[in-house]
Short mmCIF file of C-alpha atoms in Angstrom, two decimals:
data_model
loop_
_atom_site.label_atom_id
_atom_site.label_comp_id
_atom_site.label_asym_id
_atom_site.label_seq_id
_atom_site.Cartn_x
_atom_site.Cartn_y
_atom_site.Cartn_z
CA UNK A 36 -73.91 2.21 -28.65
CA UNK A 37 -75.79 5.19 -30.17
CA UNK A 38 -79.18 4.54 -31.33
CA UNK A 39 -79.99 5.34 -34.87
CA UNK A 40 -83.42 3.84 -35.33
CA UNK A 41 -86.13 3.76 -32.76
CA UNK A 42 -89.44 1.98 -33.66
CA UNK A 43 -92.16 2.77 -30.80
CA UNK A 44 -95.36 1.12 -30.76
CA UNK A 45 -95.90 0.69 -34.34
CA UNK A 46 -99.01 -0.52 -35.77
CA UNK A 47 -100.36 -1.11 -39.25
CA UNK A 48 -104.03 -2.27 -39.65
CA UNK A 49 -105.77 -2.99 -43.05
CA UNK A 50 -109.53 -2.43 -43.40
CA UNK A 51 -112.16 -0.43 -41.94
CA UNK A 52 -111.67 1.74 -39.11
CA UNK A 53 -108.19 0.96 -38.59
CA UNK A 54 -107.51 3.34 -35.75
CA UNK A 55 -110.20 1.74 -33.58
CA UNK A 56 -108.19 -1.48 -33.68
CA UNK A 57 -105.13 -0.12 -31.98
CA UNK A 58 -104.50 -1.05 -28.54
CA UNK A 59 -108.13 -2.40 -28.52
CA UNK A 60 -109.10 -5.82 -26.83
CA UNK A 61 -109.99 -6.86 -30.68
CA UNK A 62 -106.24 -6.40 -31.36
CA UNK A 63 -105.56 -9.55 -29.29
CA UNK A 64 -107.59 -11.57 -31.54
CA UNK A 65 -106.13 -14.17 -34.08
CA UNK A 66 -106.00 -12.64 -37.36
CA UNK A 67 -108.92 -14.95 -38.78
CA UNK A 68 -111.04 -13.92 -35.65
CA UNK A 69 -110.11 -10.16 -36.21
CA UNK A 70 -110.94 -10.31 -39.85
CA UNK A 71 -114.23 -12.14 -39.07
CA UNK A 72 -115.30 -9.66 -36.32
CA UNK A 73 -114.00 -6.39 -37.71
CA UNK A 74 -113.06 -7.10 -41.45
CA UNK A 75 -109.76 -5.56 -40.46
CA UNK A 76 -106.32 -7.17 -40.62
CA UNK A 77 -103.51 -6.26 -38.05
CA UNK A 78 -100.37 -6.74 -40.20
CA UNK A 79 -98.13 -5.02 -37.79
CA UNK A 80 -99.00 -5.28 -33.85
CA UNK A 81 -97.52 -2.88 -31.27
CA UNK A 82 -93.95 -3.30 -32.62
CA UNK A 83 -91.03 -1.36 -30.68
CA UNK A 84 -87.20 -1.92 -30.79
CA UNK A 85 -84.02 -0.11 -31.39
CA UNK A 86 -81.17 -0.44 -33.83
CA UNK A 87 -77.67 0.70 -32.90
CA UNK A 88 -75.50 2.82 -35.05
CA UNK A 89 -73.49 0.44 -37.36
CA UNK A 90 -75.78 -2.62 -36.42
CA UNK A 91 -76.96 -5.12 -38.78
CA UNK A 92 -80.62 -5.69 -37.52
CA UNK A 93 -82.26 -8.69 -39.16
CA UNK A 94 -86.00 -9.03 -38.95
CA UNK A 95 -87.23 -12.40 -40.09
CA UNK A 96 -90.35 -14.65 -40.11
CA UNK A 97 -92.77 -16.78 -42.36
CA UNK A 98 -94.85 -15.37 -45.11
CA UNK A 99 -97.38 -13.33 -43.70
CA UNK A 100 -95.62 -12.58 -40.48
CA UNK A 101 -95.76 -8.81 -41.16
CA UNK A 102 -91.78 -8.33 -41.80
CA UNK A 103 -91.98 -6.65 -45.12
CA UNK A 104 -94.90 -4.66 -44.06
CA UNK A 105 -92.71 -3.59 -41.05
CA UNK A 106 -90.04 -2.41 -43.16
CA UNK A 107 -92.29 -0.47 -45.60
CA UNK A 108 -94.13 1.29 -42.63
CA UNK A 109 -90.48 2.32 -41.39
CA UNK A 110 -89.66 3.95 -44.89
CA UNK A 111 -93.13 5.14 -45.41
CA UNK A 112 -93.82 3.16 -48.54
CA UNK A 113 -96.81 2.14 -46.48
CA UNK A 114 -98.48 4.40 -44.10
CA UNK A 115 -98.51 3.22 -40.69
CA UNK A 116 -101.66 3.25 -38.50
CA UNK A 117 -100.18 4.37 -35.43
CA UNK A 118 -96.69 4.83 -33.61
CA UNK A 119 -93.25 6.40 -33.99
CA UNK A 120 -90.10 5.67 -36.33
CA UNK A 121 -87.40 7.67 -35.45
CA UNK A 122 -84.22 7.91 -37.64
CA UNK A 123 -81.31 9.78 -35.93
CA UNK A 124 -83.96 11.11 -33.64
CA UNK A 125 -86.31 12.46 -36.14
CA UNK A 126 -89.89 10.97 -36.53
CA UNK A 127 -90.27 10.11 -40.19
CA UNK A 128 -93.96 9.58 -39.51
CA UNK A 129 -94.32 13.29 -39.10
CA UNK A 130 -92.49 14.25 -41.97
CA UNK A 131 -94.43 16.20 -44.81
CA UNK A 132 -93.94 15.16 -48.17
CA UNK A 133 -91.07 17.37 -49.15
CA UNK A 134 -89.46 16.37 -46.10
CA UNK A 135 -89.95 12.98 -46.59
CA UNK A 136 -88.60 12.98 -49.94
CA UNK A 137 -85.33 14.83 -48.47
CA UNK A 138 -85.03 11.99 -45.94
CA UNK A 139 -85.19 9.33 -48.51
CA UNK A 140 -82.42 10.96 -50.59
CA UNK A 141 -80.22 11.60 -47.75
CA UNK A 142 -80.87 9.64 -44.56
CA UNK A 143 -81.70 6.24 -45.90
CA UNK A 144 -81.58 3.87 -49.08
CA UNK A 145 -83.37 0.81 -49.92
CA UNK A 146 -82.58 -2.47 -51.69
CA UNK A 147 -85.16 -4.79 -52.83
CA UNK A 148 -85.55 -8.39 -54.26
CA UNK A 149 -86.54 -6.82 -57.74
CA UNK A 150 -83.43 -4.57 -58.71
CA UNK A 151 -85.46 -1.73 -60.62
CA UNK A 152 -82.58 -1.06 -62.81
CA UNK A 153 -83.17 1.47 -65.72
CA UNK A 154 -82.57 -1.00 -68.61
CA UNK A 155 -81.54 1.77 -71.07
CA UNK A 156 -78.78 3.14 -68.72
CA UNK A 157 -75.33 1.66 -68.24
CA UNK A 158 -74.12 0.43 -65.02
CA UNK A 159 -72.56 3.53 -63.94
CA UNK A 160 -75.54 5.72 -64.87
CA UNK A 161 -77.90 3.46 -62.70
CA UNK A 162 -75.49 3.80 -59.82
CA UNK A 163 -75.31 7.63 -60.20
CA UNK A 164 -78.96 8.01 -60.83
CA UNK A 165 -79.87 8.95 -57.42
CA UNK A 166 -77.21 11.43 -57.19
CA UNK A 167 -78.53 13.08 -60.22
CA UNK A 168 -81.89 13.33 -58.72
CA UNK A 169 -80.34 14.82 -55.86
CA UNK A 170 -78.80 17.47 -58.06
CA UNK A 171 -75.12 16.49 -57.65
CA UNK A 172 -72.93 18.14 -60.55
CA UNK A 173 -72.11 15.35 -63.11
CA UNK A 174 -68.26 15.16 -62.42
CA UNK A 175 -68.93 14.71 -58.52
CA UNK A 176 -71.67 11.96 -59.11
CA UNK A 177 -69.61 10.01 -61.53
CA UNK A 178 -66.61 10.05 -59.33
CA UNK A 179 -68.69 8.99 -56.62
CA UNK A 180 -70.32 6.22 -58.91
CA UNK A 181 -66.93 5.06 -59.99
CA UNK A 182 -65.96 4.65 -56.09
CA UNK A 183 -68.92 2.63 -54.96
CA UNK A 184 -68.88 0.38 -58.20
CA UNK A 185 -65.35 -0.61 -57.09
CA UNK A 186 -66.52 -1.28 -53.66
CA UNK A 187 -69.18 -3.77 -54.88
CA UNK A 188 -66.55 -5.42 -57.09
CA UNK A 189 -68.00 -4.34 -60.52
CA UNK A 190 -64.92 -2.84 -61.84
CA UNK A 191 -64.78 -3.26 -65.52
CA UNK A 192 -68.60 -3.61 -65.95
CA UNK A 193 -69.19 0.20 -65.98
CA UNK A 194 -70.26 0.54 -69.37
CA UNK A 195 -72.47 -2.72 -69.48
CA UNK A 196 -76.33 -2.75 -69.59
CA UNK A 197 -78.38 -4.66 -67.02
CA UNK A 198 -79.37 -7.08 -69.63
CA UNK A 199 -75.64 -8.03 -70.06
CA UNK A 200 -75.22 -8.83 -66.16
CA UNK A 201 -76.13 -11.96 -64.24
CA UNK A 202 -78.74 -11.61 -61.44
CA UNK A 203 -75.90 -11.32 -58.74
CA UNK A 204 -74.34 -8.59 -60.65
CA UNK A 205 -77.36 -6.77 -61.40
CA UNK A 206 -77.90 -6.73 -57.37
CA UNK A 207 -74.53 -5.41 -56.93
CA UNK A 208 -75.50 -2.65 -59.32
CA UNK A 209 -78.52 -2.03 -56.70
CA UNK A 210 -76.28 -2.28 -53.70
CA UNK A 211 -73.81 0.34 -55.38
CA UNK A 212 -76.92 2.52 -56.14
CA UNK A 213 -77.91 2.33 -52.55
CA UNK A 214 -74.39 3.15 -51.28
CA UNK A 215 -73.95 6.09 -53.60
CA UNK A 216 -75.68 8.69 -51.49
CA UNK A 217 -73.75 7.61 -48.42
CA UNK A 218 -76.88 7.19 -46.30
CA UNK A 219 -77.07 6.62 -42.47
CA UNK A 220 -79.36 3.47 -42.90
CA UNK A 221 -79.70 0.84 -45.52
CA UNK A 222 -82.89 -1.09 -45.45
CA UNK A 223 -82.84 -4.65 -47.39
CA UNK A 224 -86.02 -6.27 -48.11
CA UNK A 225 -85.52 -9.93 -49.06
CA UNK A 226 -83.04 -8.55 -51.57
CA UNK A 227 -81.52 -12.04 -52.50
CA UNK A 228 -84.47 -14.29 -52.39
CA UNK A 229 -84.82 -14.75 -56.12
CA UNK A 230 -81.04 -15.56 -56.54
CA UNK A 231 -79.81 -19.26 -57.09
CA UNK A 232 -78.39 -20.50 -53.70
CA UNK A 233 -74.69 -20.19 -54.49
CA UNK A 234 -75.10 -16.48 -56.01
CA UNK A 235 -77.27 -15.91 -52.70
CA UNK A 236 -74.31 -16.86 -50.39
CA UNK A 237 -72.01 -14.90 -52.34
CA UNK A 238 -74.12 -11.75 -52.10
CA UNK A 239 -74.37 -12.23 -48.30
CA UNK A 240 -70.63 -12.42 -48.14
CA UNK A 241 -70.63 -9.16 -50.05
CA UNK A 242 -73.05 -7.38 -47.45
CA UNK A 243 -70.89 -8.68 -44.76
CA UNK A 244 -67.74 -7.48 -46.52
CA UNK A 245 -69.39 -4.08 -47.33
CA UNK A 246 -70.62 -3.87 -43.71
CA UNK A 247 -66.98 -3.98 -42.40
CA UNK A 248 -65.54 -1.59 -44.96
CA UNK A 249 -68.39 1.26 -44.56
CA UNK A 250 -70.00 0.43 -41.33
CA UNK A 251 -73.56 1.21 -42.43
CA UNK A 252 -76.49 0.76 -40.08
CA UNK A 253 -78.48 -1.99 -41.96
CA UNK A 254 -82.16 -3.30 -41.52
CA UNK A 255 -82.28 -6.77 -43.44
CA UNK A 256 -85.60 -8.30 -43.82
CA UNK A 257 -85.39 -12.19 -44.55
CA UNK A 258 -87.57 -15.57 -44.10
CA UNK A 259 -84.30 -17.59 -44.22
CA UNK A 260 -83.12 -18.40 -40.61
CA UNK A 261 -79.54 -19.24 -42.23
CA UNK A 262 -79.21 -15.85 -43.79
CA UNK A 263 -80.39 -14.19 -40.43
CA UNK A 264 -78.00 -16.05 -38.25
CA UNK A 265 -75.06 -15.39 -40.81
CA UNK A 266 -75.91 -11.57 -41.23
CA UNK A 267 -77.40 -10.17 -38.17
CA UNK A 268 -75.95 -8.81 -35.16
CA UNK A 269 -79.39 -9.22 -33.64
CA UNK A 270 -82.43 -10.71 -34.80
CA UNK A 271 -86.20 -9.87 -34.46
CA UNK A 272 -88.25 -12.83 -35.25
CA UNK A 273 -91.98 -11.93 -36.13
CA UNK A 274 -95.22 -14.00 -36.00
CA UNK A 275 -98.73 -12.66 -36.88
CA UNK A 276 -97.52 -9.01 -36.91
CA UNK A 277 -95.93 -9.04 -33.40
CA UNK A 278 -92.33 -9.50 -32.25
CA UNK A 279 -91.83 -12.97 -30.62
CA UNK A 280 -88.12 -12.42 -29.67
CA UNK A 281 -85.32 -9.99 -30.27
CA UNK A 282 -81.97 -11.24 -29.72
CA UNK A 283 -78.13 -12.13 -30.80
CA UNK A 284 -77.84 -15.20 -32.90
CA UNK A 285 -76.48 -16.75 -29.66
CA UNK A 286 -79.40 -15.83 -27.72
CA UNK A 287 -81.96 -17.17 -30.03
CA UNK A 288 -80.21 -20.61 -30.39
CA UNK A 289 -79.47 -20.84 -26.83
CA UNK A 290 -82.37 -19.34 -24.95
CA UNK A 291 -85.27 -19.25 -27.71
CA UNK A 292 -88.40 -17.61 -26.24
CA UNK A 293 -90.67 -20.45 -27.25
CA UNK A 294 -91.25 -23.30 -29.40
CA UNK A 295 -91.86 -21.10 -32.46
CA UNK A 296 -88.47 -19.76 -32.18
CA UNK A 297 -86.97 -23.15 -31.11
CA UNK A 298 -88.18 -24.87 -34.41
CA UNK A 299 -86.64 -21.83 -36.39
CA UNK A 300 -83.20 -22.73 -35.29
CA UNK A 301 -83.81 -26.48 -34.58
CA UNK A 302 -81.61 -27.61 -37.70
CA UNK A 303 -78.85 -24.96 -37.60
CA UNK A 304 -75.45 -26.23 -36.05
CA UNK A 305 -75.25 -24.78 -32.48
CA UNK A 306 -71.60 -25.04 -32.68
CA UNK A 307 -71.30 -22.56 -35.65
CA UNK A 308 -72.93 -19.95 -33.63
CA UNK A 309 -72.67 -20.64 -29.75
CA UNK A 310 -69.56 -19.39 -27.99
CA UNK A 311 -67.70 -21.09 -25.03
CA UNK A 312 -69.58 -18.98 -22.54
CA UNK A 313 -72.80 -20.67 -23.05
CA UNK A 314 -71.30 -24.22 -22.25
CA UNK A 315 -68.76 -23.17 -19.63
CA UNK A 316 -68.98 -24.97 -16.27
CA UNK A 317 -67.48 -24.58 -12.73
CA UNK A 318 -64.34 -26.34 -12.24
CA UNK A 319 -64.69 -29.27 -9.81
CA UNK A 320 -61.09 -29.52 -8.74
CA UNK A 321 -57.86 -27.49 -8.72
CA UNK A 322 -56.49 -29.93 -11.30
CA UNK A 323 -59.20 -28.79 -13.82
CA UNK A 324 -57.69 -25.34 -13.86
CA UNK A 325 -54.19 -26.27 -15.20
CA UNK A 326 -55.17 -26.61 -18.77
CA UNK A 327 -54.89 -23.84 -21.47
CA UNK A 328 -57.19 -20.73 -21.82
CA UNK A 329 -59.50 -19.64 -24.57
CA UNK A 330 -61.72 -16.62 -24.70
CA UNK A 331 -65.25 -16.82 -23.68
CA UNK A 332 -66.23 -15.23 -27.02
CA UNK A 333 -64.50 -18.02 -29.12
CA UNK A 334 -67.18 -19.82 -31.19
CA UNK A 335 -67.39 -23.53 -30.24
CA UNK A 336 -66.57 -24.97 -33.73
CA UNK A 337 -63.39 -22.87 -33.54
CA UNK A 338 -62.53 -23.94 -30.21
CA UNK A 339 -63.16 -27.63 -30.76
CA UNK A 340 -59.81 -28.79 -31.72
CA UNK A 341 -58.06 -27.33 -29.02
CA UNK A 342 -60.40 -28.71 -26.59
CA UNK A 343 -60.38 -32.15 -27.99
CA UNK A 344 -56.70 -32.43 -28.33
CA UNK A 345 -55.73 -31.41 -24.71
CA UNK A 346 -55.78 -33.75 -21.78
CA UNK A 347 -58.41 -32.07 -19.39
CA UNK A 348 -60.62 -29.11 -19.41
CA UNK A 349 -59.89 -25.80 -21.01
CA UNK A 350 -60.21 -22.48 -18.97
CA UNK A 351 -62.63 -20.21 -20.58
CA UNK A 352 -61.74 -16.43 -19.68
CA UNK A 353 -63.49 -13.32 -19.90
CA UNK A 354 -61.74 -10.24 -19.96
CA UNK A 355 -59.05 -11.77 -17.88
CA UNK A 356 -61.30 -13.29 -15.35
CA UNK A 357 -62.03 -17.02 -15.00
CA UNK A 358 -65.69 -17.94 -16.25
CA UNK A 359 -65.28 -21.55 -16.12
CA UNK A 360 -63.98 -24.59 -17.69
CA UNK A 361 -65.07 -26.64 -20.76
CA UNK A 362 -64.02 -30.25 -21.50
CA UNK A 363 -64.47 -32.57 -24.29
CA UNK A 364 -68.01 -33.86 -22.98
CA UNK A 365 -69.34 -30.24 -23.50
CA UNK A 366 -68.08 -29.78 -26.92
CA UNK A 367 -69.24 -33.10 -27.98
CA UNK A 368 -72.62 -32.33 -26.38
CA UNK A 369 -73.13 -29.49 -28.57
CA UNK A 370 -71.84 -31.05 -31.91
CA UNK A 371 -74.19 -33.92 -31.49
CA UNK A 372 -76.99 -31.62 -30.85
CA UNK A 373 -77.72 -32.73 -27.20
CA UNK A 374 -76.61 -29.28 -25.79
CA UNK A 375 -79.23 -26.67 -25.22
#
């Protein structure tokens, strides 16, 4: 997979003499100890990760974990103390003011919790606004705005004003505006936190659908593990400014790095995320190899009916090779929460 974003040894320290904290012994102190000793707060501590082209990379953590500061450093809404942020190979942190503005206009877009729509402009004008700033001619920018309005399901509302729309529809306008410039990367900073639960789920579904249609690289910030597991190809969990674990939803649920991660995923139904490869076991006899075959990447919930209905184990196949077998016992253990 081609790497679109590379974050290397990123730090953000607030307070006096921030550069002196970077990579120092004091940086290993707890936040309260560091603040007491130096007056500084390390909001982001030595964070490194890559994001592949077309990947949905979710950063999650509790309030104060550093996740929003991280994404603001990546976009230079906050200036990092040290490190590198490469987008398509270019270090954003070394860009001067003019180049940074150009990168923001062409390489990435941002969607925030607060929609930031212009109240005196219609939906179509809000969507086209960024293109107007970029100097795109009127006919071309409105043609593009019409296209992305259709993508986010706002046909028929082009002439409405923001105050006439629900919160979910206003966020769709924000999505359309972010898509209009055809950016390489889209950053989402807890965009659905203020929405009602049902609308929030609808918007998550919308992001999934849009990703399937346009394939954008996305960095999504959230404090909600259910949202993270639903949206993310990979998830980075933060605590006290640092990364605790980076992995696929399956990896976080099956192999949590520590109790902190395990507690996050404790109440999430494992059968909705884990695939058969995580519970396949060796066959104990030739008789166990006579059952039907299912792919190793099938989610356990989807495989349950087949496994429970057959007499004996089901073979688990990985690219044509036998990975093992799964029987009723393994399926019921996961569903009951006894597995892993």
